[in-house]
mmCIF file of C-alpha atoms in Angstrom:
data_model
loop_
_atom_site.group_PDB
_atom_site.id
_atom_site.type_symbol
_atom_site.label_atom_id
_atom_site.label_comp_id
_atom_site.label_asym_id
_atom_site.label_seq_id
_atom_site.Cartn_x
_atom_site.Cartn_y
_atom_site.Cartn_z
ATOM 1 C CA MET U 1 -35.745 -20.535 64.036
ATOM 2 C CA THR U 2 -35.666 -21.135 60.300
ATOM 3 C CA ALA U 3 -39.074 -21.006 58.674
ATOM 4 C CA ALA U 4 -39.731 -23.869 56.255
ATOM 5 C CA PHE U 5 -42.659 -24.319 53.893
ATOM 6 C CA ALA U 6 -43.488 -27.296 51.672
ATOM 7 C CA SER U 7 -46.196 -27.880 49.097
ATOM 8 C CA SER U 8 -47.733 -30.799 50.965
ATOM 9 C CA GLN U 9 -51.352 -30.096 50.060
ATOM 10 C CA ARG U 10 -51.285 -31.270 46.466
ATOM 11 C CA GLN U 11 -55.057 -31.040 46.175
ATOM 12 C CA GLU U 12 -55.047 -27.247 46.295
ATOM 13 C CA ASN U 13 -54.954 -25.423 43.008
ATOM 14 C CA ARG U 14 -52.254 -22.850 42.250
ATOM 15 C CA ALA U 15 -54.289 -19.828 43.422
ATOM 16 C CA GLU U 16 -55.032 -21.452 46.787
ATOM 17 C CA GLN U 17 -51.396 -22.454 47.241
ATOM 18 C CA LEU U 18 -50.152 -18.943 46.537
ATOM 19 C CA GLU U 19 -52.734 -17.381 48.850
ATOM 20 C CA SER U 20 -51.670 -19.764 51.601
ATOM 21 C CA LEU U 21 -48.035 -18.841 50.978
ATOM 22 C CA ARG U 22 -48.856 -15.122 51.205
ATOM 23 C CA ARG U 23 -50.496 -15.634 54.606
ATOM 24 C CA GLN U 24 -47.524 -17.660 55.845
ATOM 25 C CA MET U 25 -45.057 -15.027 54.677
ATOM 26 C CA ALA U 26 -47.078 -12.248 56.330
ATOM 27 C CA SER U 27 -46.852 -14.170 59.595
ATOM 28 C CA VAL U 28 -43.103 -14.674 59.194
ATOM 29 C CA SER U 29 -42.570 -10.998 58.335
ATOM 30 C CA GLU U 30 -44.359 -9.937 61.534
ATOM 31 C CA LYS U 31 -42.115 -12.195 63.620
ATOM 32 C CA LEU U 32 -38.954 -11.023 61.896
ATOM 33 C CA SER U 33 -39.750 -7.312 61.980
ATOM 34 C CA GLY U 34 -39.361 -7.151 65.746
ATOM 35 C CA LYS U 35 -35.881 -8.674 65.802
ATOM 36 C CA VAL U 36 -32.745 -6.567 66.076
ATOM 37 C CA VAL U 37 -29.578 -8.024 64.576
ATOM 38 C CA ASP U 38 -26.147 -6.474 65.041
ATOM 39 C CA ARG U 39 -23.883 -6.151 62.020
ATOM 40 C CA VAL U 40 -20.765 -8.267 61.914
ATOM 41 C CA ASP U 41 -17.301 -6.817 61.453
ATOM 42 C CA GLU U 42 -16.703 -8.428 58.047
ATOM 43 C CA LEU U 43 -19.676 -6.697 56.386
ATOM 44 C CA LEU U 44 -19.403 -3.473 54.500
ATOM 45 C CA PRO U 45 -21.726 -0.687 55.659
ATOM 46 C CA ASP U 46 -25.161 -1.262 54.157
ATOM 47 C CA SER U 47 -27.491 1.320 52.662
ATOM 48 C CA GLN U 48 -31.000 1.348 51.261
ATOM 49 C CA SER U 49 -29.645 1.086 47.710
ATOM 50 C CA ARG U 50 -26.929 -1.562 48.114
ATOM 51 C CA LEU U 51 -27.166 -5.197 49.007
ATOM 52 C CA ALA U 52 -25.075 -6.240 52.011
ATOM 53 C CA LEU U 53 -22.193 -8.419 50.796
ATOM 54 C CA PRO U 54 -19.246 -10.215 52.369
ATOM 55 C CA ARG U 55 -16.251 -7.899 52.246
ATOM 56 C CA TRP U 56 -14.261 -10.332 50.093
ATOM 57 C CA LEU U 57 -16.975 -10.325 47.411
ATOM 58 C CA ALA U 58 -17.565 -6.579 47.521
ATOM 59 C CA GLU U 59 -13.853 -6.025 46.902
ATOM 60 C CA LEU U 60 -13.981 -8.238 43.789
ATOM 61 C CA LEU U 61 -16.972 -6.561 42.136
ATOM 62 C CA PRO U 62 -16.277 -3.533 39.916
ATOM 63 C CA VAL U 63 -19.479 -1.832 41.107
ATOM 64 C CA PRO U 64 -21.712 -2.343 44.167
ATOM 65 C CA LEU U 65 -24.598 -4.762 43.692
ATOM 66 C CA PRO U 66 -27.796 -2.714 43.989
ATOM 67 C CA GLN U 67 -30.942 -3.947 45.653
ATOM 68 C CA GLY U 68 -33.792 -4.767 43.314
ATOM 69 C CA THR U 69 -31.656 -6.483 40.681
ATOM 70 C CA VAL U 70 -31.294 -10.037 39.355
ATOM 71 C CA ALA U 71 -28.062 -12.038 39.395
ATOM 72 C CA VAL U 72 -27.361 -15.535 38.076
ATOM 73 C CA LEU U 73 -24.913 -17.571 40.192
ATOM 74 C CA SER U 74 -23.210 -20.833 39.281
ATOM 75 C CA GLY U 75 -20.379 -23.046 40.502
ATOM 76 C CA ALA U 76 -19.166 -23.306 44.088
ATOM 77 C CA ARG U 77 -21.953 -22.959 46.653
ATOM 78 C CA SER U 78 -19.750 -20.845 48.947
ATOM 79 C CA LEU U 79 -20.539 -17.783 46.816
ATOM 80 C CA LEU U 80 -24.272 -18.125 47.377
ATOM 81 C CA LEU U 81 -23.960 -19.017 51.067
ATOM 82 C CA GLY U 82 -21.695 -16.054 51.703
ATOM 83 C CA MET U 83 -24.297 -13.685 50.256
ATOM 84 C CA VAL U 84 -27.113 -15.264 52.283
ATOM 85 C CA ALA U 85 -25.008 -14.987 55.436
ATOM 86 C CA ALA U 86 -24.140 -11.361 54.781
ATOM 87 C CA VAL U 87 -27.730 -10.241 54.210
ATOM 88 C CA THR U 88 -29.177 -12.025 57.260
ATOM 89 C CA ALA U 89 -26.299 -10.931 59.523
ATOM 90 C CA ALA U 90 -26.936 -7.336 58.449
ATOM 91 C CA GLY U 91 -30.602 -7.598 59.500
ATOM 92 C CA GLY U 92 -32.166 -8.497 56.169
ATOM 93 C CA ASN U 93 -34.725 -11.219 55.485
ATOM 94 C CA VAL U 94 -33.940 -13.986 52.984
ATOM 95 C CA ALA U 95 -36.078 -16.651 51.303
ATOM 96 C CA VAL U 96 -34.589 -19.719 49.611
ATOM 97 C CA VAL U 97 -36.844 -21.358 47.014
ATOM 98 C CA GLY U 98 -36.239 -24.751 45.411
ATOM 99 C CA GLN U 99 -32.907 -25.420 47.162
ATOM 100 C CA PRO U 100 -33.507 -28.360 49.537
ATOM 101 C CA ASP U 101 -29.749 -28.917 49.938
ATOM 102 C CA ILE U 102 -28.840 -25.288 50.635
ATOM 103 C CA GLY U 103 -26.348 -26.186 53.402
ATOM 104 C CA LEU U 104 -27.546 -24.205 56.414
ATOM 105 C CA LEU U 105 -24.677 -25.335 58.664
ATOM 106 C CA ALA U 106 -22.138 -23.834 56.272
ATOM 107 C CA ALA U 107 -24.194 -20.625 56.134
ATOM 108 C CA VAL U 108 -24.172 -20.397 59.949
ATOM 109 C CA GLU U 109 -20.404 -20.843 59.983
ATOM 110 C CA MET U 110 -20.214 -17.842 57.646
ATOM 111 C CA GLY U 111 -22.304 -15.770 60.066
ATOM 112 C CA ALA U 112 -25.876 -16.329 58.879
ATOM 113 C CA ASP U 113 -28.806 -15.590 61.202
ATOM 114 C CA LEU U 114 -31.258 -18.455 60.641
ATOM 115 C CA SER U 115 -34.086 -16.567 62.356
ATOM 116 C CA ARG U 116 -34.169 -14.344 59.265
ATOM 117 C CA LEU U 117 -34.195 -17.171 56.750
ATOM 118 C CA ALA U 118 -37.284 -18.787 55.180
ATOM 119 C CA VAL U 119 -36.766 -22.035 53.246
ATOM 120 C CA ILE U 120 -39.258 -23.363 50.680
ATOM 121 C CA PRO U 121 -37.604 -26.604 49.545
ATOM 122 C CA ASP U 122 -40.454 -27.726 47.254
ATOM 123 C CA PRO U 123 -42.161 -24.775 45.498
ATOM 124 C CA GLY U 124 -44.168 -27.025 43.181
ATOM 125 C CA THR U 125 -44.346 -26.762 39.411
ATOM 126 C CA ASP U 126 -43.831 -22.997 39.176
ATOM 127 C CA PRO U 127 -40.973 -21.794 41.422
ATOM 128 C CA VAL U 128 -40.817 -18.457 39.568
ATOM 129 C CA GLU U 129 -44.332 -17.557 40.665
ATOM 130 C CA VAL U 130 -43.567 -18.519 44.266
ATOM 131 C CA ALA U 131 -40.434 -16.350 44.186
ATOM 132 C CA ALA U 132 -42.478 -13.440 42.791
ATOM 133 C CA VAL U 133 -44.802 -13.660 45.804
ATOM 134 C CA LEU U 134 -41.889 -13.732 48.260
ATOM 135 C CA ILE U 135 -40.325 -10.602 46.737
ATOM 136 C CA ASP U 136 -42.930 -8.527 48.602
ATOM 137 C CA GLY U 137 -41.557 -9.302 52.065
ATOM 138 C CA MET U 138 -37.882 -10.135 51.554
ATOM 139 C CA ASP U 139 -34.593 -8.342 50.987
ATOM 140 C CA LEU U 140 -33.129 -11.303 49.093
ATOM 141 C CA VAL U 141 -34.758 -14.252 47.330
ATOM 142 C CA VAL U 142 -32.669 -17.217 46.198
ATOM 143 C CA LEU U 143 -34.403 -19.111 43.389
ATOM 144 C CA GLY U 144 -33.341 -22.587 42.287
ATOM 145 C CA LEU U 145 -34.751 -23.161 38.802
ATOM 146 C CA GLY U 146 -34.015 -26.883 38.606
ATOM 147 C CA GLY U 147 -32.588 -26.573 35.110
ATOM 148 C CA ARG U 148 -35.333 -24.291 33.822
ATOM 149 C CA ARG U 149 -34.801 -21.318 31.530
ATOM 150 C CA VAL U 150 -36.843 -18.156 32.156
ATOM 151 C CA PRO U 151 -37.440 -16.133 28.952
ATOM 152 C CA GLN U 152 -37.330 -12.351 28.913
ATOM 153 C CA THR U 153 -41.072 -12.115 28.292
ATOM 154 C CA ARG U 154 -41.699 -13.537 31.760
ATOM 155 C CA ALA U 155 -38.563 -12.235 33.422
ATOM 156 C CA ARG U 156 -39.477 -8.582 32.798
ATOM 157 C CA ALA U 157 -42.515 -8.642 35.086
ATOM 158 C CA VAL U 158 -40.585 -10.272 37.941
ATOM 159 C CA VAL U 159 -37.640 -7.880 37.491
ATOM 160 C CA ALA U 160 -39.985 -4.890 37.605
ATOM 161 C CA ARG U 161 -41.534 -6.209 40.836
ATOM 162 C CA ALA U 162 -38.111 -6.812 42.390
ATOM 163 C CA ARG U 163 -36.995 -3.287 41.490
ATOM 164 C CA LEU U 164 -40.183 -1.777 42.919
ATOM 165 C CA LYS U 165 -39.866 -3.693 46.212
ATOM 166 C CA GLY U 166 -36.077 -3.312 46.487
ATOM 167 C CA CYS U 167 -35.584 -7.081 46.647
ATOM 168 C CA THR U 168 -32.601 -8.773 45.014
ATOM 169 C CA LEU U 169 -33.163 -12.077 43.204
ATOM 170 C CA LEU U 170 -30.331 -14.625 43.019
ATOM 171 C CA VAL U 171 -30.963 -17.340 40.421
ATOM 172 C CA THR U 172 -29.186 -20.714 40.494
ATOM 173 C CA ASP U 173 -29.455 -24.043 38.646
ATOM 174 C CA GLY U 174 -30.877 -22.488 35.501
ATOM 175 C CA ASP U 175 -30.886 -19.431 33.268
ATOM 176 C CA TRP U 176 -32.600 -16.065 33.562
ATOM 177 C CA GLN U 177 -32.513 -14.167 30.294
ATOM 178 C CA GLY U 178 -31.444 -10.544 30.512
ATOM 179 C CA ALA U 179 -29.808 -10.761 33.964
ATOM 180 C CA PRO U 180 -27.209 -7.940 34.197
ATOM 181 C CA THR U 181 -25.015 -9.842 36.665
ATOM 182 C CA ARG U 182 -23.680 -13.356 36.135
ATOM 183 C CA LEU U 183 -21.091 -14.780 38.492
ATOM 184 C CA ALA U 184 -19.408 -18.176 38.493
ATOM 185 C CA ALA U 185 -17.229 -19.432 41.345
ATOM 186 C CA ARG U 186 -14.870 -22.371 41.638
ATOM 187 C CA VAL U 187 -12.813 -23.618 44.547
ATOM 188 C CA CYS U 188 -9.103 -23.096 43.878
ATOM 189 C CA GLY U 189 -7.751 -24.000 47.322
ATOM 190 C CA TYR U 190 -8.464 -24.725 50.982
ATOM 191 C CA GLU U 191 -7.199 -23.388 54.297
ATOM 192 C CA ILE U 192 -6.666 -26.049 56.960
ATOM 193 C CA THR U 193 -6.574 -25.534 60.717
ATOM 194 C CA ALA U 194 -4.247 -28.090 62.313
ATOM 195 C CA GLY U 195 -5.791 -30.497 64.800
ATOM 196 C CA SER U 196 -4.497 -31.719 68.132
ATOM 197 C CA ARG U 197 -2.848 -34.713 66.480
ATOM 198 C CA PRO U 198 -0.473 -34.736 63.502
ATOM 199 C CA GLY U 199 -2.285 -35.377 60.238
ATOM 200 C CA PHE U 200 -5.640 -34.185 61.574
ATOM 201 C CA GLY U 201 -7.355 -30.835 61.071
ATOM 202 C CA ARG U 202 -10.417 -29.100 59.651
ATOM 203 C CA ILE U 203 -11.163 -26.859 56.705
ATOM 204 C CA SER U 204 -11.360 -23.311 58.064
ATOM 205 C CA GLY U 205 -11.912 -21.577 54.748
ATOM 206 C CA VAL U 206 -11.916 -21.958 50.987
ATOM 207 C CA ARG U 207 -10.247 -19.901 48.305
ATOM 208 C CA LEU U 208 -12.535 -19.050 45.418
ATOM 209 C CA GLN U 209 -11.945 -17.806 41.923
ATOM 210 C CA VAL U 210 -14.903 -15.673 40.823
ATOM 211 C CA SER U 211 -15.497 -14.650 37.233
ATOM 212 C CA GLY U 212 -18.329 -13.223 35.144
ATOM 213 C CA VAL U 213 -19.949 -9.852 34.586
ATOM 214 C CA CYS U 214 -21.523 -7.325 36.951
ATOM 215 C CA ALA U 215 -23.607 -4.539 35.433
ATOM 216 C CA GLY U 216 -21.854 -5.080 32.116
ATOM 217 C CA ARG U 217 -18.332 -4.986 33.555
ATOM 218 C CA ARG U 218 -15.996 -7.947 33.724
ATOM 219 C CA VAL U 219 -15.322 -9.667 37.040
ATOM 220 C CA ILE U 220 -12.333 -11.902 37.716
ATOM 221 C CA GLY U 221 -10.393 -12.428 40.908
ATOM 222 C CA ARG U 222 -9.625 -14.663 43.858
ATOM 223 C CA ALA U 223 -10.606 -14.359 47.490
ATOM 224 C CA ARG U 224 -10.912 -16.314 50.722
ATOM 225 C CA ALA U 225 -14.485 -17.203 51.681
ATOM 226 C CA GLY U 226 -15.636 -18.602 54.996
#
């Protein structure tokens, strides 16, 4: 079952809210640690130093995406959902902060394991601090900044914590200064599965164009996601 947290107790100060979040995450981590999840065929072999990725994305990147790094994602949501699905399907734990419209059904269709996903739709006034707390118990943290810009002076401390804990941070809806990986995706086509009646069908996959930089090297290419 997906774990969901919301900042409903507005009367608590920031320290009390963060302490409550730490206790909740400790409880979730205990529940998740006993689960065994089989890898899916479309994932590349994972290691302690590399983040599990969908095969289509791994083939586009010039270098593997290491754990403990920060990446800024923009554009089509299929890129983000594919990464969330890959990590959870490979047995990793993921937290999504400040993304109330994350699209869990689409993630499941890509192979996501919702029992390894924690969702914090409303992190309050400081989502960066909430994400920093979650880094301790997660393999991947998705942080929606809501249009905010995180300066390097603050980013350095969070990056150092992510590197120490081996947790990757994916930033959306904002800017994170100094991020070595920045990827943008746009939908350039759809794949349709024909229905039982002429003129009817369903979208079985999307074709994405991904561009940007990864560890200082240019990324550009197209792939089928979903």
